[in-house]
Coordinates of C-alpha atoms in Angstrom, one line a residue:
M235 CA -10.5 -9.6 16.6
S236 CA -8.4 -12.7 16.8
S237 CA -4.8 -13.3 17.9
V238 CA -2.3 -13.4 15.1
N239 CA 1.1 -14.8 14.1
G240 CA 3.7 -12.7 12.4
V241 CA 6.7 -14.4 10.6
Q242 CA 9.4 -13.4 8.2
V243 CA 9.1 -15.1 4.8
D244 CA 11.0 -15.1 1.5
V245 CA 9.2 -14.6 -1.8
P246 CA 10.9 -15.7 -5.0
T247 CA 10.9 -13.1 -7.8
A248 CA 12.3 -12.8 -11.3
D249 CA 15.2 -10.8 -10.0
G250 CA 16.0 -12.7 -6.8
V251 CA 14.2 -13.1 -3.4
A252 CA 12.1 -10.5 -1.7
D253 CA 12.0 -10.6 2.1
A254 CA 8.6 -10.0 3.5
Y255 CA 6.5 -10.1 6.7
L256 CA 3.5 -12.4 6.8
A257 CA 0.7 -11.9 9.4
S258 CA -2.3 -14.2 9.8
P259 CA -4.8 -15.4 12.4
A260 CA -3.1 -17.7 14.9
D261 CA -5.6 -20.6 14.3
G262 CA -3.7 -21.5 11.1
A263 CA -6.9 -21.5 9.0
A264 CA -7.1 -20.0 5.5
Y265 CA -8.4 -16.4 5.3
P266 CA -8.8 -13.9 2.4
G267 CA -5.5 -12.5 1.3
V268 CA -4.3 -8.9 1.6
L269 CA -1.2 -7.6 -0.1
M270 CA 0.1 -4.6 1.8
F271 CA 2.5 -2.2 0.1
M272 CA 4.9 -0.2 2.4
D273 CA 5.6 3.5 2.4
A274 CA 9.0 4.7 1.3
I275 CA 10.6 4.4 4.8
G276 CA 10.3 0.7 4.5
I277 CA 9.4 -2.3 6.6
R278 CA 9.8 -1.6 10.3
P279 CA 7.9 -2.4 13.5
Q280 CA 5.2 0.2 12.7
L281 CA 4.2 -1.4 9.4
E282 CA 4.5 -4.9 10.9
G283 CA 2.1 -3.9 13.6
M284 CA -0.3 -2.5 11.0
A285 CA -0.1 -5.8 9.1
R286 CA -1.0 -7.7 12.3
R287 CA -3.9 -5.4 13.0
I288 CA -5.4 -6.1 9.5
A289 CA -4.8 -9.9 10.1
S290 CA -6.6 -9.7 13.4
H291 CA -9.8 -8.9 11.5
G292 CA -9.6 -12.2 9.6
Y293 CA -7.1 -11.7 6.8
T294 CA -3.7 -13.2 5.7
V295 CA -1.5 -10.2 5.1
L296 CA 1.8 -10.2 3.0
L297 CA 4.0 -7.1 3.5
P298 CA 6.9 -7.4 1.0
N299 CA 10.1 -5.3 1.1
L300 CA 9.7 -3.4 -2.2
F301 CA 13.4 -2.4 -2.1
Y302 CA 14.7 -5.9 -1.8
R303 CA 17.1 -5.3 -4.7
S304 CA 19.0 -3.0 -2.4
G305 CA 19.1 -5.5 0.5
R306 CA 16.9 -7.0 3.2
A307 CA 14.9 -4.9 5.5
P308 CA 15.7 -2.8 7.5
L309 CA 17.7 -0.9 4.9
L310 CA 18.0 2.2 7.0
E311 CA 18.9 2.8 10.6
L312 CA 15.8 4.4 12.0
P313 CA 15.0 5.9 15.4
E314 CA 11.9 4.8 17.2
F315 CA 10.4 8.2 16.3
I316 CA 11.1 9.5 12.8
D317 CA 11.3 13.3 12.3
M318 CA 10.2 13.7 8.7
S319 CA 11.5 17.3 8.6
K320 CA 15.1 16.0 8.5
A321 CA 16.1 15.7 4.9
S322 CA 18.8 13.1 5.4
I323 CA 16.4 10.2 5.4
F324 CA 15.2 11.1 1.9
S325 CA 18.7 11.2 0.5
D326 CA 18.9 7.5 1.2
I327 CA 15.4 6.6 0.1
G328 CA 15.4 8.6 -3.1
P329 CA 17.7 6.4 -5.2
M330 CA 15.8 3.2 -4.2
M331 CA 12.5 4.8 -5.1
A332 CA 13.8 5.9 -8.5
A333 CA 15.2 2.4 -9.2
L334 CA 11.8 0.8 -8.6
T335 CA 10.2 1.6 -12.0
P336 CA 6.5 0.8 -12.6
D337 CA 7.6 -2.1 -14.8
L338 CA 9.7 -3.6 -12.1
A339 CA 7.1 -2.9 -9.4
M340 CA 4.4 -4.8 -11.4
Q341 CA 6.8 -7.6 -12.2
D342 CA 7.3 -8.0 -8.5
A343 CA 3.6 -7.6 -7.8
G344 CA 2.9 -10.6 -9.9
S345 CA 5.3 -12.6 -7.7
Y346 CA 3.8 -11.4 -4.5
L347 CA 0.3 -12.3 -5.7
D348 CA 1.5 -15.7 -6.8
W349 CA 3.1 -16.4 -3.4
L350 CA 0.1 -15.1 -1.4
S351 CA -2.4 -17.0 -3.5
A352 CA -0.4 -20.3 -3.2
S353 CA -0.1 -20.0 0.6
P354 CA -2.2 -22.5 2.5
L355 CA -3.2 -19.6 4.8
T356 CA -5.0 -17.8 2.0
S357 CA -8.5 -18.5 0.7
G358 CA -10.4 -17.2 -2.3
D359 CA -9.3 -16.4 -5.9
R360 CA -8.9 -12.6 -5.5
V361 CA -7.2 -10.5 -2.9
G362 CA -7.3 -7.0 -1.4
V363 CA -4.5 -4.6 -1.7
T364 CA -3.6 -1.6 0.4
G365 CA -0.7 0.8 0.2
Y366 CA 0.8 3.9 1.8
C367 CA 2.7 6.8 0.3
M368 CA 4.6 5.2 -2.7
G369 CA 2.8 1.9 -1.8
G370 CA -0.5 3.6 -2.6
R371 CA 0.6 4.2 -6.1
T372 CA 1.8 0.6 -6.3
A373 CA -1.6 -0.6 -5.0
L374 CA -3.4 1.3 -7.8
L375 CA -1.1 0.0 -10.5
T376 CA -1.6 -3.6 -9.1
A377 CA -5.3 -3.3 -9.5
E378 CA -4.8 -2.1 -13.0
H379 CA -2.3 -4.8 -14.1
F380 CA -4.0 -7.7 -12.3
P381 CA -7.7 -7.0 -12.6
D382 CA -8.6 -10.7 -12.4
R383 CA -6.8 -11.1 -9.1
V384 CA -7.6 -7.9 -7.2
A385 CA -11.0 -7.5 -5.7
A386 CA -10.3 -4.3 -3.8
A387 CA -7.6 -1.7 -3.5
A388 CA -7.0 1.1 -1.0
A389 CA -4.4 3.9 -1.2
F390 CA -3.6 6.3 1.7
H391 CA -1.6 9.5 1.3
A392 CA -0.4 8.3 -2.1
G393 CA 1.3 10.6 -4.6
R394 CA 1.7 10.9 -8.3
L395 CA -1.5 9.1 -9.2
A396 CA -2.5 11.3 -12.1
T397 CA 0.6 13.1 -13.5
D398 CA 1.2 14.3 -17.0
Q399 CA 3.7 11.5 -17.6
P400 CA 3.0 8.6 -20.0
D401 CA 3.3 6.1 -17.1
S402 CA 0.8 7.8 -14.9
P403 CA -1.5 5.3 -13.2
H404 CA -4.7 7.2 -14.1
L405 CA -4.2 6.4 -17.7
L406 CA -4.9 2.7 -17.1
A407 CA -8.2 3.2 -15.2
D408 CA -10.2 1.3 -17.8
R409 CA -8.5 -1.9 -16.8
I410 CA -9.8 -1.9 -13.2
T411 CA -12.4 -4.3 -12.0
A412 CA -11.7 -3.8 -8.2
E413 CA -13.6 -1.5 -5.9
L414 CA -11.2 1.3 -4.9
Y415 CA -10.9 3.7 -1.9
F416 CA -8.6 6.7 -1.6
G417 CA -7.8 8.5 1.6
H418 CA -5.9 11.5 0.2
A419 CA -3.7 13.7 2.5
D420 CA -4.7 17.3 2.9
Q421 CA -2.5 19.8 1.0
D422 CA -0.2 17.0 -0.2
P423 CA 2.4 18.4 -2.7
S424 CA 2.8 14.9 -4.2
L425 CA -0.9 14.9 -5.1
P426 CA -2.2 18.4 -5.7
P427 CA -5.9 19.1 -6.3
E428 CA -5.5 19.0 -10.0
Q429 CA -4.2 15.5 -9.9
I430 CA -7.1 14.4 -7.6
E431 CA -9.5 15.9 -10.1
R432 CA -7.8 14.2 -13.1
L433 CA -7.8 10.8 -11.3
N434 CA -11.5 11.1 -10.4
E435 CA -12.4 12.0 -13.9
A436 CA -10.5 9.0 -15.3
L437 CA -12.0 6.6 -12.8
T438 CA -15.5 7.9 -13.4
A439 CA -15.1 7.7 -17.2
A440 CA -14.0 4.1 -16.9
G441 CA -17.0 3.1 -14.7
V442 CA -14.8 2.2 -11.7
T443 CA -16.6 1.8 -8.4
Y444 CA -14.6 4.0 -6.0
R445 CA -14.6 6.7 -3.3
A446 CA -12.0 9.3 -3.0
E447 CA -11.8 11.6 0.0
V448 CA -9.4 14.2 1.3
Y449 CA -8.8 14.0 5.0
P450 CA -8.8 17.6 6.4
G451 CA -5.8 18.4 8.4
A452 CA -4.1 15.1 7.7
G453 CA -0.8 15.6 5.9
H454 CA 1.3 13.2 3.8
G455 CA 2.1 10.2 6.0
Y456 CA -0.8 10.7 8.4
T457 CA -1.2 6.9 9.1
Q458 CA 2.3 6.4 10.4
A459 CA 2.4 6.7 14.2
D460 CA 6.2 6.4 14.4
T461 CA 6.7 9.7 12.4
S462 CA 6.1 13.4 12.9
R463 CA 3.4 13.3 10.2
Y464 CA 1.0 11.2 12.2
D465 CA -2.6 12.4 12.5
E466 CA -4.7 10.4 15.0
A467 CA -8.1 11.3 13.5
G468 CA -6.9 10.6 9.9
D469 CA -5.4 7.3 11.0
A470 CA -8.6 6.2 12.7
R471 CA -10.7 7.1 9.7
H472 CA -8.3 5.1 7.4
W473 CA -8.7 2.0 9.5
E474 CA -12.5 2.3 9.4
E475 CA -12.6 2.8 5.6
M476 CA -10.0 0.1 4.7
L477 CA -11.5 -2.6 6.8
A478 CA -15.0 -1.8 5.6
L479 CA -13.8 -2.1 2.0
F480 CA -12.2 -5.5 2.6
D481 CA -15.3 -6.7 4.5
R482 CA -17.5 -5.8 1.5
T483 CA -15.3 -7.3 -1.2
L484 CA -13.3 -10.3 0.2

């Protein structure tokens, strides 16, 4: 693993400017790009550290603030350790999540991909995408809406991937050309077994190369070490699978 640099950057979008965190190997050379989508809690030291860890394996990683329309990160005052059993945090997050419609999220994703591809620190024509929680759903949608630009996409403890709504991501599976990996949370109310089955059926029918696994004992949010949902075994497994995916495809 190499040493990395992490800097704050601004990404122009159709609706303004998204603040973002950029992590890349410290030698200043160009490396394959990875677009990293945050969880609902938002950009904070935990996610920035994860971006640097990906970068240390030889990638240029862009971590945008998906809620930039509500302000620059951090949008919430967060303790060093976040107790996810306290409902107050979700009362602040909920409206921002609701405002980020799939159409707006994909409009923004195009801007993030443009910026990452244009960076002198990025090599290659296609990128990898990874996402957590709501970011996992965004990662899947990005692979569907930008099939010529996404070589691989991973989603961890993502929810609402195969709902009965007309904008459910699984309905666009036939657009995907990327290789996919899913690390589903165990007993996750945002992705019950029937949704996992529906998603798998759609991906298989579309001929997508993918693996979908449920991590036993790892609840929703298991990758986030600064929260009460953290699961060490699930997190270690997620790192192994995600980096192997990017090593195969980028």
